[in-house]
């Protein structure tokens, strides 16, 4: 029902079997086709629910779901309730709902509605900004400190491989067994999960089988370690180490009395001691983290100051399922929830205001101060590394007349006000911008322009932008003879896109750059000379030309 955009885009569809309208990604449809499964979730869940009721027979729950209950749950989790997709509607039957935030139509079961729409998912990230351009966040094997590093064959693998291979790589690499010295090749991914030598592994298995066979006929009384810990009523001379039978009682040096098989105790020791060692290691790791920050600092800052009694925030784990009181210091709203649930799914900062954790406002308050009030969401509702359905508008704190659009990712990695920024702009361009401000009263420099009519790029950065009377806009481009000597094709594409967006386009081309092959009444070229620049005169000529068009 909607045109195809890209495989990952949501498209509105109508099921050819039941007529249910819903949004699906094209790649999802392809996946379901490969599995010979219906794409339509209304059809799929109806059949699934029928099969479940048939499987339970007389024990199936045939209590109808009241429409009021379905509506209440949908409303509570951000959906507009449209209709039940079965009549009567039983447990596990699908319902037709629409996300209140993104408008996506879906067929969801009651339990799935409680998870909310995917557009509201707010994944936790240790890194709140995108990776620098051209770089990819990678967990390098050489930095992992994994035991498998002792197996790496530096002689057979080149230095480039050592410097670039990651812990999730599935390519082949050369390894050297630290025990027998055998050289062999294996996938990195396989070696990380279980490092094994083609020679030693079979030998160890043979040795283990021989040992196990020997212990199947060896009484406990002949094994010193087992006999010293034996605390069972049975005579150790009549019980073999590895023969299947009832569990036996032992007493470890620390006083624990585990009931365990003799062979397991011999191989692994006391299970209570092992668990204590694991717990001690975990506590040692946690001790290095300041107590108030074991839970996320942002969540910890919302700990209710008076309603949690003797419960200590310092003793709560991030995975705790204990329900406690929270309060947002900004809006003052109070609610109850567990630390574990607070850091899952939508990860809301305030469930009533629907602000989110790890937002732009929390991590980058300076950027949040430049967030324009014309944006449909506040800086507390967007992540610095997230994507929005709109291009955010920003207002410069140094000069409120500077207003521009830029995506969240570019701001989070350091881009600032394009008009205040002088880096990347030549002095001659700055001089012409200053002349444009004198001539027109107001002019923008380096503004990012987006328009649906653009065919070559999604965004162009214009040297000088001026808003003319009548709502039209003027784009002035300065083309230096050195930097634009081999960019005629790019200059032409940029000009055509701006013309398609109904801009007047004036290009100031330094002598001896040739003219571009553009024939349009809204386009003009002005020859300038770098040796004798006269910005005020040139901009005045541009202004007269613009007034005639």
XYZ file of C-alpha atoms in Angstrom:
549
model
C 0.000 0.000 0.000
C 3.094 2.267 0.091
C 6.006 2.631 -2.360
C 9.150 0.620 -1.754
C 11.934 2.705 -0.178
C 14.573 0.318 1.136
C 14.633 -3.200 2.646
C 14.746 -1.900 6.235
C 11.965 0.693 5.864
C 8.476 0.065 7.287
C 5.802 -0.258 4.592
C 2.044 -0.324 5.012
C 0.588 -3.570 3.639
C -2.789 -5.289 3.455
C -2.942 -9.047 4.010
C -4.360 -10.839 0.961
C -5.863 -13.501 3.236
C -7.522 -11.653 6.126
C -7.316 -8.010 5.016
C -5.446 -6.800 8.117
C -3.452 -3.616 7.435
C -0.049 -3.432 9.159
C 3.514 -2.231 8.653
C 6.299 -4.711 7.846
C 9.861 -4.393 6.659
C 10.632 -5.915 3.263
C 13.551 -7.892 4.720
C 11.120 -9.341 7.292
C 8.809 -10.513 4.492
C 11.733 -12.153 2.672
C 12.765 -13.907 5.904
C 9.260 -15.266 6.517
C 8.966 -16.427 2.917
C 12.187 -18.391 3.342
C 10.718 -20.045 6.455
C 7.418 -20.716 4.653
C 5.643 -18.699 7.351
C 2.914 -16.063 6.965
C 4.195 -12.504 7.090
C 0.848 -11.264 8.412
C 0.999 -11.463 12.198
C -2.790 -11.443 12.444
C -2.955 -14.702 10.472
C 0.045 -16.166 12.265
C -1.099 -15.440 15.843
C -4.690 -16.510 15.148
C -3.473 -19.900 13.957
C -0.934 -20.164 16.787
C -3.594 -19.418 19.419
C -5.946 -22.010 17.898
C -3.205 -24.636 17.936
C -2.403 -23.847 21.595
C -6.048 -24.179 22.643
C -6.332 -27.436 20.721
C -3.176 -28.730 22.408
C -4.498 -27.949 25.890
C -7.887 -29.455 25.095
C -10.263 -29.286 28.071
C -7.703 -27.261 30.038
C -7.572 -24.399 27.494
C -8.430 -20.948 28.849
C -11.603 -19.864 27.017
C -12.262 -16.735 29.069
C -12.978 -13.866 26.643
C -10.753 -10.789 26.932
C -12.944 -7.722 27.651
C -12.496 -4.943 25.097
C -12.115 -2.441 27.948
C -9.130 -4.399 29.324
C -7.500 -4.565 25.895
C -7.993 -0.818 25.360
C -6.614 0.004 28.809
C -3.461 -2.055 28.241
C -2.908 -0.601 24.764
C -3.322 2.953 26.079
C -0.951 2.322 28.991
C 1.809 1.138 26.656
C 1.588 3.835 23.980
C -0.904 2.310 21.518
C -4.251 3.400 20.126
C -6.549 0.374 20.245
C -8.327 -0.266 16.928
C -10.072 -3.641 17.155
C -9.903 -7.258 18.250
C -8.902 -9.501 15.349
C -10.984 -12.457 16.568
C -14.553 -12.743 17.824
C -14.703 -13.693 20.602
C -11.163 -12.707 21.612
C -9.413 -15.200 23.889
C -6.013 -15.143 25.525
C -3.153 -15.090 22.962
C -5.442 -13.873 20.161
C -4.138 -10.816 18.247
C -5.432 -7.234 18.453
C -5.115 -4.408 15.925
C -3.212 -1.435 17.399
C -1.473 1.732 16.205
C 1.599 3.262 17.855
C 0.759 6.688 19.219
C 4.279 7.957 18.481
C 5.285 6.637 15.056
C 1.868 5.611 13.668
C 2.926 2.042 12.894
C 0.002 -0.407 12.566
C 0.528 -3.875 14.042
C -1.255 -7.074 15.036
C -0.120 -7.830 18.592
C -1.073 -10.214 21.369
C -1.914 -8.786 24.789
C 1.448 -9.867 26.154
C 3.321 -8.277 23.238
C 1.438 -4.988 23.653
C 3.035 -4.674 27.106
C 6.487 -4.377 25.472
C 5.446 -1.213 23.596
C 6.373 -0.228 20.048
C 9.927 -0.747 18.823
C 10.225 2.963 18.101
C 10.211 3.519 21.865
C 13.064 1.073 22.537
C 15.991 2.881 24.126
C 19.028 0.555 24.169
C 21.612 1.158 26.849
C 25.043 2.159 25.559
C 28.282 2.748 27.380
C 29.326 5.008 24.502
C 26.765 7.752 23.921
C 28.268 9.175 20.739
C 28.772 7.555 17.346
C 32.204 6.378 16.342
C 34.393 8.984 14.646
C 33.870 9.165 10.850
C 35.638 6.358 9.038
C 36.238 4.366 12.225
C 34.406 1.345 13.508
C 34.154 0.370 17.147
C 36.005 -2.947 17.353
C 36.986 -5.277 20.160
C 40.491 -6.252 19.084
C 41.795 -9.668 19.997
C 45.179 -8.269 20.968
C 43.529 -6.057 23.627
C 41.194 -8.737 24.991
C 43.588 -10.421 27.498
C 41.948 -13.753 26.648
C 43.887 -16.972 27.361
C 43.832 -17.811 23.660
C 46.447 -15.095 23.056
C 49.049 -17.618 24.269
C 48.127 -19.735 21.226
C 48.648 -16.974 18.623
C 51.400 -17.861 16.139
C 53.236 -14.578 15.564
C 55.624 -16.253 13.133
C 52.925 -17.470 10.750
C 50.508 -14.528 11.091
C 51.593 -11.192 9.685
C 51.625 -7.983 11.740
C 48.595 -6.527 9.923
C 46.481 -9.483 10.990
C 47.608 -9.140 14.611
C 46.740 -5.434 14.582
C 43.292 -5.823 12.989
C 41.740 -9.160 13.996
C 38.712 -8.815 16.306
C 37.243 -11.165 18.904
C 34.263 -11.913 16.646
C 36.297 -12.597 13.495
C 35.438 -15.794 11.638
C 38.496 -15.820 9.410
C 41.237 -18.427 9.604
C 44.415 -17.672 11.553
C 47.549 -19.601 12.477
C 47.938 -20.963 16.026
C 50.632 -22.801 17.988
C 49.770 -25.191 20.806
C 51.548 -24.015 23.996
C 51.831 -27.643 25.195
C 53.056 -29.671 22.220
C 54.134 -26.880 19.857
C 51.932 -28.093 16.970
C 51.188 -25.413 14.378
C 47.683 -25.429 12.837
C 45.005 -23.110 11.462
C 41.529 -22.492 12.885
C 38.883 -19.799 12.911
C 39.388 -17.031 15.474
C 35.784 -17.290 16.671
C 36.141 -21.038 17.335
C 39.414 -20.693 19.215
C 38.041 -17.970 21.482
C 35.134 -20.150 22.537
C 37.240 -23.279 22.952
C 40.936 -23.372 22.269
C 41.925 -26.923 21.370
C 44.871 -28.535 19.686
C 44.203 -31.142 16.940
C 46.803 -33.432 18.561
C 46.420 -32.766 22.274
C 42.612 -32.811 22.322
C 42.235 -36.425 21.089
C 45.069 -37.499 23.399
C 43.358 -35.860 26.373
C 40.105 -37.566 25.500
C 41.828 -40.950 25.320
C 43.510 -40.265 28.663
C 40.191 -39.242 30.194
C 38.472 -42.413 28.951
C 41.280 -44.548 30.391
C 41.095 -42.684 33.690
C 37.313 -43.022 33.853
C 37.470 -46.757 33.166
C 40.091 -47.129 35.917
C 37.989 -45.154 38.423
C 34.952 -47.296 37.616
C 36.663 -50.195 39.395
C 38.669 -48.178 41.932
C 37.140 -47.960 45.440
C 37.020 -44.577 47.210
C 39.266 -45.949 49.960
C 42.196 -46.092 47.499
C 42.008 -42.390 46.595
C 43.640 -40.304 49.312
C 41.746 -37.026 48.571
C 38.339 -38.756 48.611
C 39.043 -40.824 51.682
C 40.154 -37.731 53.660
C 36.827 -35.989 52.866
C 34.548 -39.056 53.114
C 31.577 -38.435 55.449
C 29.088 -40.968 54.124
C 27.618 -43.872 56.078
C 28.606 -46.334 53.372
C 31.923 -48.152 53.646
C 34.359 -46.383 51.221
C 35.860 -49.773 50.362
C 32.559 -50.826 48.758
C 31.933 -47.654 46.736
C 33.725 -47.108 43.442
C 34.757 -43.628 42.364
C 33.092 -43.399 38.961
C 30.341 -46.012 39.048
C 26.799 -44.668 38.689
C 24.904 -44.752 41.941
C 23.478 -42.576 44.723
C 25.166 -39.314 45.694
C 27.605 -39.522 48.605
C 28.282 -37.111 51.434
C 31.681 -35.452 51.858
C 33.152 -32.965 54.275
C 35.504 -30.397 52.750
C 38.341 -28.700 54.743
C 36.100 -25.637 55.203
C 33.353 -27.662 56.853
C 30.855 -27.906 54.004
C 28.920 -31.172 53.635
C 28.004 -31.509 49.936
C 26.159 -34.538 48.587
C 27.900 -35.239 45.302
C 29.272 -38.105 43.238
C 32.823 -39.172 44.230
C 34.161 -38.637 40.700
C 32.729 -35.088 40.511
C 34.199 -34.228 43.926
C 37.579 -35.555 42.835
C 37.554 -33.562 39.583
C 35.885 -30.320 40.718
C 36.106 -30.142 44.501
C 33.477 -28.743 46.845
C 30.696 -26.874 44.989
C 30.118 -24.538 47.954
C 33.778 -23.494 47.993
C 33.685 -22.880 44.250
C 30.611 -20.677 44.552
C 32.211 -18.693 47.387
C 35.304 -18.096 45.283
C 33.149 -16.933 42.377
C 31.199 -14.606 44.667
C 34.407 -13.229 46.205
C 35.778 -12.462 42.742
C 32.538 -10.692 41.801
C 32.514 -8.643 45.028
C 36.138 -7.685 44.466
C 35.215 -6.389 41.026
C 32.197 -4.504 42.375
C 34.272 -3.015 45.192
C 36.285 -1.101 42.622
C 33.079 0.715 41.578
C 31.891 3.538 43.898
C 28.838 2.262 45.758
C 26.344 4.954 44.641
C 27.187 4.284 41.002
C 26.746 0.544 40.808
C 23.392 1.491 39.375
C 23.581 3.911 36.432
C 24.435 7.437 37.681
C 21.313 8.834 36.024
C 19.026 6.252 37.641
C 20.799 6.721 40.984
C 20.125 10.468 40.797
C 16.382 9.690 40.830
C 16.445 7.702 44.095
C 13.518 8.937 46.183
C 14.892 10.907 49.158
C 12.305 9.799 51.727
C 10.037 6.912 50.662
C 12.466 3.955 50.629
C 12.903 3.613 54.384
C 15.998 1.644 55.361
C 16.694 0.357 51.862
C 20.154 1.471 50.794
C 20.856 2.426 47.195
C 24.491 1.418 47.708
C 23.444 -2.196 48.320
C 21.140 -2.520 45.327
C 22.390 -4.295 42.226
C 21.503 -2.998 38.737
C 19.748 -6.353 38.242
C 17.771 -6.099 41.491
C 14.073 -7.024 41.254
C 13.150 -5.179 44.415
C 10.429 -2.566 43.888
C 11.475 0.826 45.239
C 10.427 4.467 44.928
C 11.879 6.915 42.398
C 11.438 10.641 41.836
C 12.486 12.763 38.875
C 14.187 15.886 40.265
C 13.156 17.842 37.169
C 9.397 17.303 37.004
C 8.836 15.940 40.535
C 6.838 12.891 39.420
C 7.052 9.814 41.694
C 6.624 6.131 40.820
C 7.633 2.592 41.824
C 9.753 0.212 39.789
C 12.686 -2.196 40.080
C 16.248 -1.256 39.060
C 16.229 -4.148 36.587
C 13.055 -3.018 34.804
C 14.177 0.612 34.721
C 17.135 -0.337 32.542
C 15.132 -2.446 30.061
C 13.135 -1.777 26.914
C 11.974 1.827 26.731
C 14.311 2.848 29.608
C 12.198 5.830 30.606
C 13.608 8.560 32.801
C 10.073 9.559 33.818
C 7.154 7.266 32.843
C 4.666 10.155 32.980
C 6.671 12.682 30.932
C 8.046 9.812 28.816
C 11.534 11.289 28.888
C 14.287 8.720 28.355
C 17.496 7.648 30.054
C 20.823 8.534 28.415
C 19.219 11.468 26.634
C 20.928 14.340 24.867
C 19.953 16.662 27.735
C 21.597 14.418 30.346
C 24.878 13.722 28.540
C 25.279 17.006 26.619
C 23.577 19.869 28.495
C 25.494 22.425 26.390
C 23.969 20.979 23.209
C 20.556 20.762 24.865
C 20.789 24.522 25.483
C 20.923 24.970 21.680
C 17.964 22.630 21.047
C 15.281 24.716 19.343
C 11.763 24.840 20.845
C 10.330 24.298 17.350
C 11.511 20.654 17.423
C 8.591 18.237 18.019
C 10.490 16.512 20.869
C 12.532 17.902 23.735
C 16.225 17.207 24.330
C 15.129 14.821 27.119
C 13.331 12.624 24.550
C 16.219 11.922 22.136
C 19.533 10.090 22.435
C 22.767 11.719 21.274
C 23.529 8.615 19.205
C 19.938 8.096 18.042
C 18.047 8.900 14.875
C 14.953 11.067 14.582
C 12.178 11.249 11.998
C 12.974 14.962 11.658
C 16.196 16.905 11.237
C 16.635 18.832 14.523
C 16.811 22.613 14.499
C 19.409 24.382 16.647
C 19.762 27.943 17.932
C 23.256 29.276 18.606
C 23.768 30.333 22.229
C 26.374 32.905 21.171
C 24.083 34.557 18.604
C 20.358 33.592 18.676
C 19.960 34.826 15.103
C 22.039 31.834 13.951
C 19.557 29.015 13.348
C 20.448 25.850 11.453
C 19.568 22.180 11.058
C 21.883 19.269 11.801
C 21.420 15.598 12.810
C 22.085 14.495 16.381
C 25.119 12.418 15.427
C 26.981 15.354 13.904
C 26.383 17.539 16.948
C 27.402 14.802 19.389
C 30.785 14.360 17.702
C 31.586 18.062 17.890
C 30.052 20.060 15.030
C 29.059 23.566 16.080
C 27.276 26.588 14.710
C 28.168 26.785 10.988
C 28.074 30.579 11.046
C 30.277 31.038 14.080
C 32.739 28.443 12.815
C 35.583 29.897 10.790
C 37.600 26.711 10.417
C 37.316 25.448 6.847
C 36.297 28.843 5.454
C 38.764 30.970 3.531
C 39.227 34.613 4.388
C 37.770 35.641 1.038
C 34.604 33.651 1.788
C 34.337 35.303 5.227
C 34.748 38.724 3.603
C 31.950 38.056 1.111
C 29.696 36.793 3.920
C 30.326 40.020 5.850
C 29.503 42.013 2.698
C 26.258 40.024 2.280
C 25.255 40.862 5.851
C 25.848 44.561 5.120
C 23.920 44.405 1.861
C 20.957 42.249 2.881
C 20.864 42.913 6.625
C 21.131 39.198 7.460
C 22.942 36.291 5.800
C 23.846 32.768 6.939
C 27.232 31.159 6.390
C 27.795 27.433 5.826
C 24.135 26.544 6.312
C 23.163 22.885 5.758
C 20.287 22.800 3.275
C 17.982 19.770 2.907
C 15.127 19.392 0.463
C 13.031 16.581 -1.013
C 13.873 17.854 -4.511
C 17.582 17.082 -4.080
C 18.681 14.200 -6.312
C 22.474 14.219 -5.972
C 22.831 14.449 -2.175
C 20.505 14.613 0.805
C 22.183 17.758 2.143
C 24.294 20.575 0.707
C 26.294 23.145 2.678
C 25.844 26.578 1.111
C 28.523 29.269 1.474
C 26.053 32.145 1.901
C 22.270 31.903 2.278
C 19.959 34.922 2.213
C 16.199 35.060 2.745
C 14.662 37.470 0.221
C 11.356 39.249 0.354
C 8.448 37.148 -0.866
C 9.773 33.965 0.778
C 12.405 33.118 -1.835
C 15.951 32.225 -0.848
C 19.255 33.125 -2.430
C 22.286 30.810 -2.389
C 25.665 32.437 -3.047
C 28.618 30.112 -3.722
C 32.251 31.246 -3.886
C 34.357 29.051 -6.230
C 38.085 29.562 -5.756
C 40.156 28.840 -8.876
C 42.502 26.454 -7.045
C 40.019 24.316 -5.088
C 37.328 24.250 -7.780
C 39.577 23.611 -10.784
C 38.445 19.966 -11.011
C 35.033 20.247 -9.310
C 32.889 21.531 -12.149
C 30.668 18.422 -12.017
C 30.054 18.797 -8.272
C 29.416 22.543 -8.590
C 26.929 21.872 -11.372
C 25.105 19.135 -9.415
C 24.889 21.368 -6.351
C 23.516 24.255 -8.395
C 20.882 22.080 -10.100
C 19.700 20.683 -6.773
C 19.390 24.167 -5.279
C 17.490 25.353 -8.344
C 15.150 22.368 -8.035
C 14.508 23.477 -4.450
C 13.495 26.912 -5.843
C 16.602 28.758 -4.671
C 18.106 31.602 -6.682
C 21.708 30.534 -7.218
C 24.606 32.968 -7.736
C 28.078 31.532 -8.193
C 31.120 33.772 -7.716
C 33.721 32.035 -9.877
C 37.341 33.144 -9.734
C 39.116 33.893 -13.004
C 40.081 31.760 -14.987
C 37.455 29.106 -14.025
C 35.214 28.294 -17.041
C 31.472 28.849 -16.883
C 29.198 25.951 -15.932
C 26.734 24.584 -18.491
C 23.586 25.659 -16.645
C 20.814 27.477 -18.495
C 18.215 28.585 -15.978
C 16.684 32.031 -15.265
C 17.300 31.517 -11.546
C 21.014 30.959 -12.048
C 23.789 33.503 -12.591
C 27.586 33.551 -12.533
C 29.786 36.477 -11.527
C 33.472 36.534 -12.354
C 35.708 37.611 -9.460
C 39.467 38.123 -9.230
C 41.438 36.859 -6.251
C 44.174 39.446 -6.837
C 41.778 42.420 -6.561
C 38.841 41.274 -4.392
C 35.935 43.693 -3.988
C 33.311 41.837 -1.892
C 30.942 44.807 -1.403
C 30.805 45.570 -5.133
C 30.299 41.911 -6.092
C 27.541 41.329 -3.534
C 25.835 44.548 -4.644
C 25.739 43.169 -8.213
C 24.279 39.907 -6.860
C 21.654 41.870 -4.931
C 20.561 43.789 -8.048
C 20.321 40.558 -10.046
C 18.288 38.878 -7.286
C 15.866 41.811 -7.068
C 15.113 41.382 -10.786
C 14.194 37.741 -10.312
